[in-house]
mmCIF file of N, CA and C in Angstrom:
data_model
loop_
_atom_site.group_PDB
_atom_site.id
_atom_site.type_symbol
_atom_site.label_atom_id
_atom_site.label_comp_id
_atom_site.label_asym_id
_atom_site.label_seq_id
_atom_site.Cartn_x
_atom_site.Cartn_y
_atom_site.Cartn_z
ATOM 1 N N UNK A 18 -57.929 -30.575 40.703
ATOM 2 C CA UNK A 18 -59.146 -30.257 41.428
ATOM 3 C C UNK A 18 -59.098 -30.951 42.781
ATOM 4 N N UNK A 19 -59.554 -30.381 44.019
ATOM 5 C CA UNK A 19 -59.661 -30.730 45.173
ATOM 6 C C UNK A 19 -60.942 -30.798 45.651
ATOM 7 N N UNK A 20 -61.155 -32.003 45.567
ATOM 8 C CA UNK A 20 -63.217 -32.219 46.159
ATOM 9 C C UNK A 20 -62.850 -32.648 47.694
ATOM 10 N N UNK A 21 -63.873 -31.585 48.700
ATOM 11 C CA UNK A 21 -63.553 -32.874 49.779
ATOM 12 C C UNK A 21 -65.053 -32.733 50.384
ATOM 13 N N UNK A 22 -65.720 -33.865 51.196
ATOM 14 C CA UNK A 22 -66.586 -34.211 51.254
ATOM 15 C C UNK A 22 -66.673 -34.409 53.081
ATOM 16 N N UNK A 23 -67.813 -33.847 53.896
ATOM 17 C CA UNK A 23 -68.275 -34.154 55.061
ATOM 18 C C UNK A 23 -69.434 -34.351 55.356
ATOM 19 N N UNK A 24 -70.302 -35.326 55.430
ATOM 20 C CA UNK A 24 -71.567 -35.408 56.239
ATOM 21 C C UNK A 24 -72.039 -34.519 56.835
ATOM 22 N N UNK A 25 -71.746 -33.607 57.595
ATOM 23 C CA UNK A 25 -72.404 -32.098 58.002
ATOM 24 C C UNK A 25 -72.903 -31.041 57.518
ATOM 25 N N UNK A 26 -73.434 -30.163 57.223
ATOM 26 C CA UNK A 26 -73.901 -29.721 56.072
ATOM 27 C C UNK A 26 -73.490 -28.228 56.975
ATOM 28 N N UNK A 27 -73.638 -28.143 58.386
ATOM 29 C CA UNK A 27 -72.665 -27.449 58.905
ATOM 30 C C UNK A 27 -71.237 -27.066 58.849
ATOM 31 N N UNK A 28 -70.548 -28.067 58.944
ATOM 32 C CA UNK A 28 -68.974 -28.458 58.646
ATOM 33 C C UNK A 28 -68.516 -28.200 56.902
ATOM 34 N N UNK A 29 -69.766 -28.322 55.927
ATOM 35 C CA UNK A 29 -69.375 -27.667 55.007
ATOM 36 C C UNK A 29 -69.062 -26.214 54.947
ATOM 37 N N UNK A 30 -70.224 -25.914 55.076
ATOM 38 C CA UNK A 30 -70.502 -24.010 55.222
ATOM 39 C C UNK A 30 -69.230 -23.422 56.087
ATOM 40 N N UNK A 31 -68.915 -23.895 57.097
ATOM 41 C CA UNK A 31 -67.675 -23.033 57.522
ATOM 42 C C UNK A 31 -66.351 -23.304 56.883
ATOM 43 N N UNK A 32 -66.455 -24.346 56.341
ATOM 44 C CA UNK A 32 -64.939 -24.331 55.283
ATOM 45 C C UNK A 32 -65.491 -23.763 54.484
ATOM 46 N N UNK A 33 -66.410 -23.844 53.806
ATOM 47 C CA UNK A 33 -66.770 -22.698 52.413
ATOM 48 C C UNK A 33 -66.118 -21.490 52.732
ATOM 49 N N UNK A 34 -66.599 -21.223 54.145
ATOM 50 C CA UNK A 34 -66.450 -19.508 54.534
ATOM 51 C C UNK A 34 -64.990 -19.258 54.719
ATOM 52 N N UNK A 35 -64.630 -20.415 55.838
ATOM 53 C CA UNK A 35 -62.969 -20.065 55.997
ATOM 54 C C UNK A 35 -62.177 -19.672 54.608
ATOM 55 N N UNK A 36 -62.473 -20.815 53.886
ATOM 56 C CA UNK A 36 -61.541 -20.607 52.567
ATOM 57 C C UNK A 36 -62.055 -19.476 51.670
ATOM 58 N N UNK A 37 -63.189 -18.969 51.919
ATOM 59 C CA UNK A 37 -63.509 -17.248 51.228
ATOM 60 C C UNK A 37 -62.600 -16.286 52.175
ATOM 61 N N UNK A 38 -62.925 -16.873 53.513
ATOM 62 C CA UNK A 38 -62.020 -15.876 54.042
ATOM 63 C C UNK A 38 -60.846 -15.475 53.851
ATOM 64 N N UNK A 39 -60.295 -16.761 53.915
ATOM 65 C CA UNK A 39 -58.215 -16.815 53.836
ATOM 66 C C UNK A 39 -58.165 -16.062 52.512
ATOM 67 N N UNK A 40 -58.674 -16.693 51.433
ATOM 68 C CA UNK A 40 -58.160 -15.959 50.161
ATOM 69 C C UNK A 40 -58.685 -14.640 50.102
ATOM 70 N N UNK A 41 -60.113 -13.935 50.770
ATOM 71 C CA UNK A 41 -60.517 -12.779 50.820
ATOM 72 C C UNK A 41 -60.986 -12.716 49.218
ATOM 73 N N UNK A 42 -61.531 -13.319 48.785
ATOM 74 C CA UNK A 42 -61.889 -12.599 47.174
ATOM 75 C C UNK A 42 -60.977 -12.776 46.187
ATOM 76 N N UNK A 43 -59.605 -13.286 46.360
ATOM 77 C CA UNK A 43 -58.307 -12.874 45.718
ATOM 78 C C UNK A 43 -58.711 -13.969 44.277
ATOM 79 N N UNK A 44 -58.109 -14.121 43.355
ATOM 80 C CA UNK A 44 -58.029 -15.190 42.554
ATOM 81 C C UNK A 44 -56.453 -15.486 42.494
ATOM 82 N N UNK A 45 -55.316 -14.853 43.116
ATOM 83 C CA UNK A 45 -53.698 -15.493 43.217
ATOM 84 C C UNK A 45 -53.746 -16.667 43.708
ATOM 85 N N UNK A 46 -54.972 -17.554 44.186
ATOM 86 C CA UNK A 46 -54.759 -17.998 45.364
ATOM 87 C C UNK A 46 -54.114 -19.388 44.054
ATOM 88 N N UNK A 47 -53.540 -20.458 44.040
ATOM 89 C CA UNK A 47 -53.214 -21.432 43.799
ATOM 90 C C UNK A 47 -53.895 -23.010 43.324
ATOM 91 N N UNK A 48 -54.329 -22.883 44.827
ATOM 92 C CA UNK A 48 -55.429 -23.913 44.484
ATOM 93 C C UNK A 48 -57.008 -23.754 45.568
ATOM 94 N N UNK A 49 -57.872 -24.006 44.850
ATOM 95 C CA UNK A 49 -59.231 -23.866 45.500
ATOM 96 C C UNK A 49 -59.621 -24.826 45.681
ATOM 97 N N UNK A 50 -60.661 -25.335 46.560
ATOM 98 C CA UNK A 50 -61.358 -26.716 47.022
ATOM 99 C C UNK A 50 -62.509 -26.560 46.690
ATOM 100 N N UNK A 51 -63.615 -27.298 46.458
ATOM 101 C CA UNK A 51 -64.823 -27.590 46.500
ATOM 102 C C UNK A 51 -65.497 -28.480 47.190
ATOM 103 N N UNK A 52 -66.301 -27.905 48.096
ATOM 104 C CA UNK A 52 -66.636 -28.887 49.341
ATOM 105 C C UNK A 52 -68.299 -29.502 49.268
ATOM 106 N N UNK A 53 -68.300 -30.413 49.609
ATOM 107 C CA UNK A 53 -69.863 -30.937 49.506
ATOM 108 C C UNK A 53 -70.510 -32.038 50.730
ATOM 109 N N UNK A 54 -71.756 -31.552 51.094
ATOM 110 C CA UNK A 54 -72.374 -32.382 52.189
ATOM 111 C C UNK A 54 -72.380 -33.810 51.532
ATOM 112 N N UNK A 55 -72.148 -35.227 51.865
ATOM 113 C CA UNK A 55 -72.237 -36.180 50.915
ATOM 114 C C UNK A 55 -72.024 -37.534 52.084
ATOM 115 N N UNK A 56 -72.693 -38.785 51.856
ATOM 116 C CA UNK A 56 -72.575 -39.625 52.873
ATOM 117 C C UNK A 56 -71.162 -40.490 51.803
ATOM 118 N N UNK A 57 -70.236 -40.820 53.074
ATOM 119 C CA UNK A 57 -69.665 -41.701 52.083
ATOM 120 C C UNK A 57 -69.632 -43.027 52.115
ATOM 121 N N UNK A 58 -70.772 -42.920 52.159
ATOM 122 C CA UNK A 58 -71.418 -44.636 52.409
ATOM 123 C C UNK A 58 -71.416 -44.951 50.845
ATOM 124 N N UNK A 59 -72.064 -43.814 50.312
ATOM 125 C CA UNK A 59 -72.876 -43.694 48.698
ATOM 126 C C UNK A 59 -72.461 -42.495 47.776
ATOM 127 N N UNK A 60 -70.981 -42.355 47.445
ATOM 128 C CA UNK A 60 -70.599 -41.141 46.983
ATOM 129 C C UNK A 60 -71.219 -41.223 45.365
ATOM 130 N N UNK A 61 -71.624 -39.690 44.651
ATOM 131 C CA UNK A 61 -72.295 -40.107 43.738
ATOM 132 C C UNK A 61 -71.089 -39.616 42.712
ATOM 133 N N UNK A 62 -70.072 -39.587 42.792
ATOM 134 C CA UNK A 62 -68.967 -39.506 42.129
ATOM 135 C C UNK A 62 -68.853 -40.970 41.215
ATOM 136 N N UNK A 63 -68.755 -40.986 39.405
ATOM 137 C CA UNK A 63 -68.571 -41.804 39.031
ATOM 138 C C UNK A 63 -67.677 -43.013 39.421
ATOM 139 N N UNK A 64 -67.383 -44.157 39.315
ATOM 140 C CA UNK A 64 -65.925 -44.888 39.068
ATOM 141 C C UNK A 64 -65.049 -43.819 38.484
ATOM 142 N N UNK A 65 -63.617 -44.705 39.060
ATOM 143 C CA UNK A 65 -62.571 -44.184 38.444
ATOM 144 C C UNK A 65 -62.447 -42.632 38.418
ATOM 145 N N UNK A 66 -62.748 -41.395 39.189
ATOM 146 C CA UNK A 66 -62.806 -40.300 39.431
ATOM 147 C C UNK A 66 -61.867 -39.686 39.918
ATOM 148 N N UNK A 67 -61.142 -39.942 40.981
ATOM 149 C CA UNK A 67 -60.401 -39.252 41.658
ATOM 150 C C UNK A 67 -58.399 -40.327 41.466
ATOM 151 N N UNK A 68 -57.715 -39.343 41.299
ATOM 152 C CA UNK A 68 -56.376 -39.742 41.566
ATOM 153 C C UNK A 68 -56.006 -40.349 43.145
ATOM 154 N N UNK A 69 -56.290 -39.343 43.924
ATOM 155 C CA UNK A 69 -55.872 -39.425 45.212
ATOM 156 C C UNK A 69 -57.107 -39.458 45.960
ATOM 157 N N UNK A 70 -57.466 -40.407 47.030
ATOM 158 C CA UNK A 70 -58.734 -40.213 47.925
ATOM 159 C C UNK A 70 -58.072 -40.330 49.395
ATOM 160 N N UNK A 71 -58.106 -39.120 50.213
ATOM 161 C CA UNK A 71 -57.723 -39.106 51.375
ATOM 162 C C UNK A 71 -59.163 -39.403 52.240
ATOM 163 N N UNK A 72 -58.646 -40.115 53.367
ATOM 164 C CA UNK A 72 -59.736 -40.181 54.612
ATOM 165 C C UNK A 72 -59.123 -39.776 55.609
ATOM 166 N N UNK A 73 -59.881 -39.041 56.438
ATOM 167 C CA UNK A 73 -59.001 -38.375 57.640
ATOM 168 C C UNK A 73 -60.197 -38.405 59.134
ATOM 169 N N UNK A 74 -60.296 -39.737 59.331
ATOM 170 C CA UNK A 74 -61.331 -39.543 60.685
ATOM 171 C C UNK A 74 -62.272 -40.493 60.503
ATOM 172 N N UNK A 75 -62.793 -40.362 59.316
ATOM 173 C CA UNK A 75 -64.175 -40.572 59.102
ATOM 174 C C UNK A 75 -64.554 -42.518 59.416
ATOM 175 N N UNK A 76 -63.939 -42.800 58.905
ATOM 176 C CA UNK A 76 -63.682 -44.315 59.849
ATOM 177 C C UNK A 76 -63.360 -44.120 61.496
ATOM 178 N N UNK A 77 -62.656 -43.794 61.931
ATOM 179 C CA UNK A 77 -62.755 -43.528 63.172
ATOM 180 C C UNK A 77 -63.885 -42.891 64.349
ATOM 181 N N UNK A 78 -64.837 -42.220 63.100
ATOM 182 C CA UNK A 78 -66.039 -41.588 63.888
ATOM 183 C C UNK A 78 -66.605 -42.849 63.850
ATOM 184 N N UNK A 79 -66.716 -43.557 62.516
ATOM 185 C CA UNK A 79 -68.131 -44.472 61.983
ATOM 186 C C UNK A 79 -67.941 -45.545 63.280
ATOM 187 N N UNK A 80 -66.742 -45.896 63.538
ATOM 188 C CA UNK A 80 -66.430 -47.217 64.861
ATOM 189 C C UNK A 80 -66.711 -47.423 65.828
ATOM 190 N N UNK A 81 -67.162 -46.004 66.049
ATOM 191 C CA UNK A 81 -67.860 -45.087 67.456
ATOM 192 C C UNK A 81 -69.198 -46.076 67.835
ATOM 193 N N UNK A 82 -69.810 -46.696 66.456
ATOM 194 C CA UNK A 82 -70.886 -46.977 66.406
ATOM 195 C C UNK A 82 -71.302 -48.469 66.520
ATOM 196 N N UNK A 83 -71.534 -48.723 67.378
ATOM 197 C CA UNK A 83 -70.734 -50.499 67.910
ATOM 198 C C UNK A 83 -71.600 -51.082 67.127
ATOM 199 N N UNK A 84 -72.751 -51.156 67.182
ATOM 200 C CA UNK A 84 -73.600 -51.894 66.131
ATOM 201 C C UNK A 84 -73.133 -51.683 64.276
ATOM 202 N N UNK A 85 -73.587 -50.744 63.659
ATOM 203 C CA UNK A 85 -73.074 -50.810 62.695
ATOM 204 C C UNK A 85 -71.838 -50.210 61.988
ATOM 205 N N UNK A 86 -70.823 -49.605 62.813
ATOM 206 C CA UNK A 86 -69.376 -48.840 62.370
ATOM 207 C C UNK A 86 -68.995 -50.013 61.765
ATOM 208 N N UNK A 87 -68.389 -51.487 62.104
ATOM 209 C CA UNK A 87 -67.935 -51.988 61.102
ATOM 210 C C UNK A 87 -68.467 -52.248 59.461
ATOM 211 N N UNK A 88 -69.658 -52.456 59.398
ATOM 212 C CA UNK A 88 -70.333 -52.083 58.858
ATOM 213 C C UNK A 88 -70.218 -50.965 57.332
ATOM 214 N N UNK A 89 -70.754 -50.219 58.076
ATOM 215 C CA UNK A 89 -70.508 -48.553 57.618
ATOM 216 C C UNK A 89 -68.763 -48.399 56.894
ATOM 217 N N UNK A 90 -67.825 -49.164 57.991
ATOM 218 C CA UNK A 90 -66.582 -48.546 57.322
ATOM 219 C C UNK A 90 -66.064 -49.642 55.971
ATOM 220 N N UNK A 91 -66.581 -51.193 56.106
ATOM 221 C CA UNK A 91 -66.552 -51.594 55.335
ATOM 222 C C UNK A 91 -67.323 -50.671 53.731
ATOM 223 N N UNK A 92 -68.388 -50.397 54.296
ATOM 224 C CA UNK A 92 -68.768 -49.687 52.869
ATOM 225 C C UNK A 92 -68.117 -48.537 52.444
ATOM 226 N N UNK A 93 -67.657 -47.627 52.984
ATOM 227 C CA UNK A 93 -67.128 -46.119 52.757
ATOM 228 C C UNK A 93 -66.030 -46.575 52.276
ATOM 229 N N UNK A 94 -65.010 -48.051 52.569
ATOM 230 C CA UNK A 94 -63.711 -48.393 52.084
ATOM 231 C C UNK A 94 -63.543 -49.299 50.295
ATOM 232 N N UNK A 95 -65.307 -49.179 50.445
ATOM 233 C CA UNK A 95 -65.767 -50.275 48.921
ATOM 234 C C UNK A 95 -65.837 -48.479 48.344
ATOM 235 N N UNK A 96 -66.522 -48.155 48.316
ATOM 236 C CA UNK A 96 -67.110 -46.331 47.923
ATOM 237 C C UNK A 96 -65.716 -45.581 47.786
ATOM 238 N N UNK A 97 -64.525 -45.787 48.443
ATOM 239 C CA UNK A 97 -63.172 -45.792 48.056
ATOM 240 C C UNK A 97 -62.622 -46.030 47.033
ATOM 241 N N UNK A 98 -62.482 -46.988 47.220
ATOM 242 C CA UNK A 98 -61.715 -47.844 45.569
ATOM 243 C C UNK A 98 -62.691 -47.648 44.686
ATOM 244 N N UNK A 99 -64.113 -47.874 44.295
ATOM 245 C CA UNK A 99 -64.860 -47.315 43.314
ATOM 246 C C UNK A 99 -64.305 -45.996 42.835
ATOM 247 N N UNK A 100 -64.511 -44.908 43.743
ATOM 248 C CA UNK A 100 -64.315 -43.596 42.885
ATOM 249 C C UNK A 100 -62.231 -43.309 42.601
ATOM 250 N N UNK A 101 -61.274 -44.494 43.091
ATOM 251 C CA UNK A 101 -60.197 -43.940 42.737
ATOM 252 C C UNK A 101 -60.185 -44.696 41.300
ATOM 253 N N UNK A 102 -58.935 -43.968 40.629
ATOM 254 C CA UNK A 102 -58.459 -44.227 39.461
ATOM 255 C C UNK A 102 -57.875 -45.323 39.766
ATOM 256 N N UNK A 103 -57.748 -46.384 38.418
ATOM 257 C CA UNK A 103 -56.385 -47.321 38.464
ATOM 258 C C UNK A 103 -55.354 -47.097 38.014
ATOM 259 N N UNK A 104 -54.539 -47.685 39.332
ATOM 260 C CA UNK A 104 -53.111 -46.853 39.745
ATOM 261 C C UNK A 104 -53.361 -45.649 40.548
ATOM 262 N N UNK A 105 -54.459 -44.902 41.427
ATOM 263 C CA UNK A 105 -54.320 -44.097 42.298
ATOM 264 C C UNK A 105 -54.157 -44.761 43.521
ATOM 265 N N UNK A 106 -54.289 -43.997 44.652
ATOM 266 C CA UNK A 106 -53.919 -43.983 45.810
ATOM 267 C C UNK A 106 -55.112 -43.853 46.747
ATOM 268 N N UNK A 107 -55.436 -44.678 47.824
ATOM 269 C CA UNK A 107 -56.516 -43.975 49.179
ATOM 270 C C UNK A 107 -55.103 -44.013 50.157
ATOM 271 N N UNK A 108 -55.102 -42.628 50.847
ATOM 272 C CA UNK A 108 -54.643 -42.486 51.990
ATOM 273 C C UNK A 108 -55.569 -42.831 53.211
ATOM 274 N N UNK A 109 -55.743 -43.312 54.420
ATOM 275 C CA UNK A 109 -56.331 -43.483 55.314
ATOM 276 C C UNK A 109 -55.313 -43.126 56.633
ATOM 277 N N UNK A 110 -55.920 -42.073 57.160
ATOM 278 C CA UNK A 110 -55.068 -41.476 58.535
ATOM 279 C C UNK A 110 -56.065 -41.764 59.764
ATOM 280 N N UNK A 111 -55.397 -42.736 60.358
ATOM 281 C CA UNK A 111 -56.636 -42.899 61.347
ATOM 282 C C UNK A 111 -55.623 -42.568 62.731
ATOM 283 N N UNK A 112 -56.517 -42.486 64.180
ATOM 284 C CA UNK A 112 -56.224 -42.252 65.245
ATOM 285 C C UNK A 112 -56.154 -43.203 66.338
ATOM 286 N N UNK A 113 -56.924 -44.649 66.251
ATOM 287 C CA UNK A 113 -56.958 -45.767 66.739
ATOM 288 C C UNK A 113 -56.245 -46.225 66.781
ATOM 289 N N UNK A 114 -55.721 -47.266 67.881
ATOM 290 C CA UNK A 114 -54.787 -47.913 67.881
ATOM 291 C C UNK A 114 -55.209 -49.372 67.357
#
């Protein structure tokens, strides 16, 4: 299963759509995602949930935020390790130097 999660509730809806689009209706398709508006300050995903937790940005937006980004990314990186498995993985791809 592929959950992925954005704060926008905009930014959901058009991946919803894209990925109706690409596959067009088909069910060949391989693998499907499930996307959800969700802060990841406070994911309501149990412990121990996910194998793999990728981040792709989302620390890098939160830093933006001089007052509380450190803050904020400290928590989204606790809200991390909560929902991975033991013995999974967080990837973190950031753009900062």
């Amino acid at each position: 299963e592929i959950c992925c999660i954005d704060y926008s509730d905009v930014v959901v809806k058009t991946l919803i759509d894209k990925q109706k689009e690409e596959h067009n209706g088909s069910s060949l398709s391989t693998l499907q995602a499930s996307f959800y508006s969700l802060d990841a300050r406070s994911l309501p995903q149990a412990p121990n949930t996910f194998d793999l937790v990728l981040e792709k940005g989302t620390l890098d937006a939160m830093l933006s935020d001089k007052d509380e980004g450190v803050k904020n990314c400290i928590q989204i990186v606790k809200e991390m390790a909560r929902v991975t498995n033991v013995g999974g993985s967080i990837l973190i791809v950031s753009h900062l130097n």
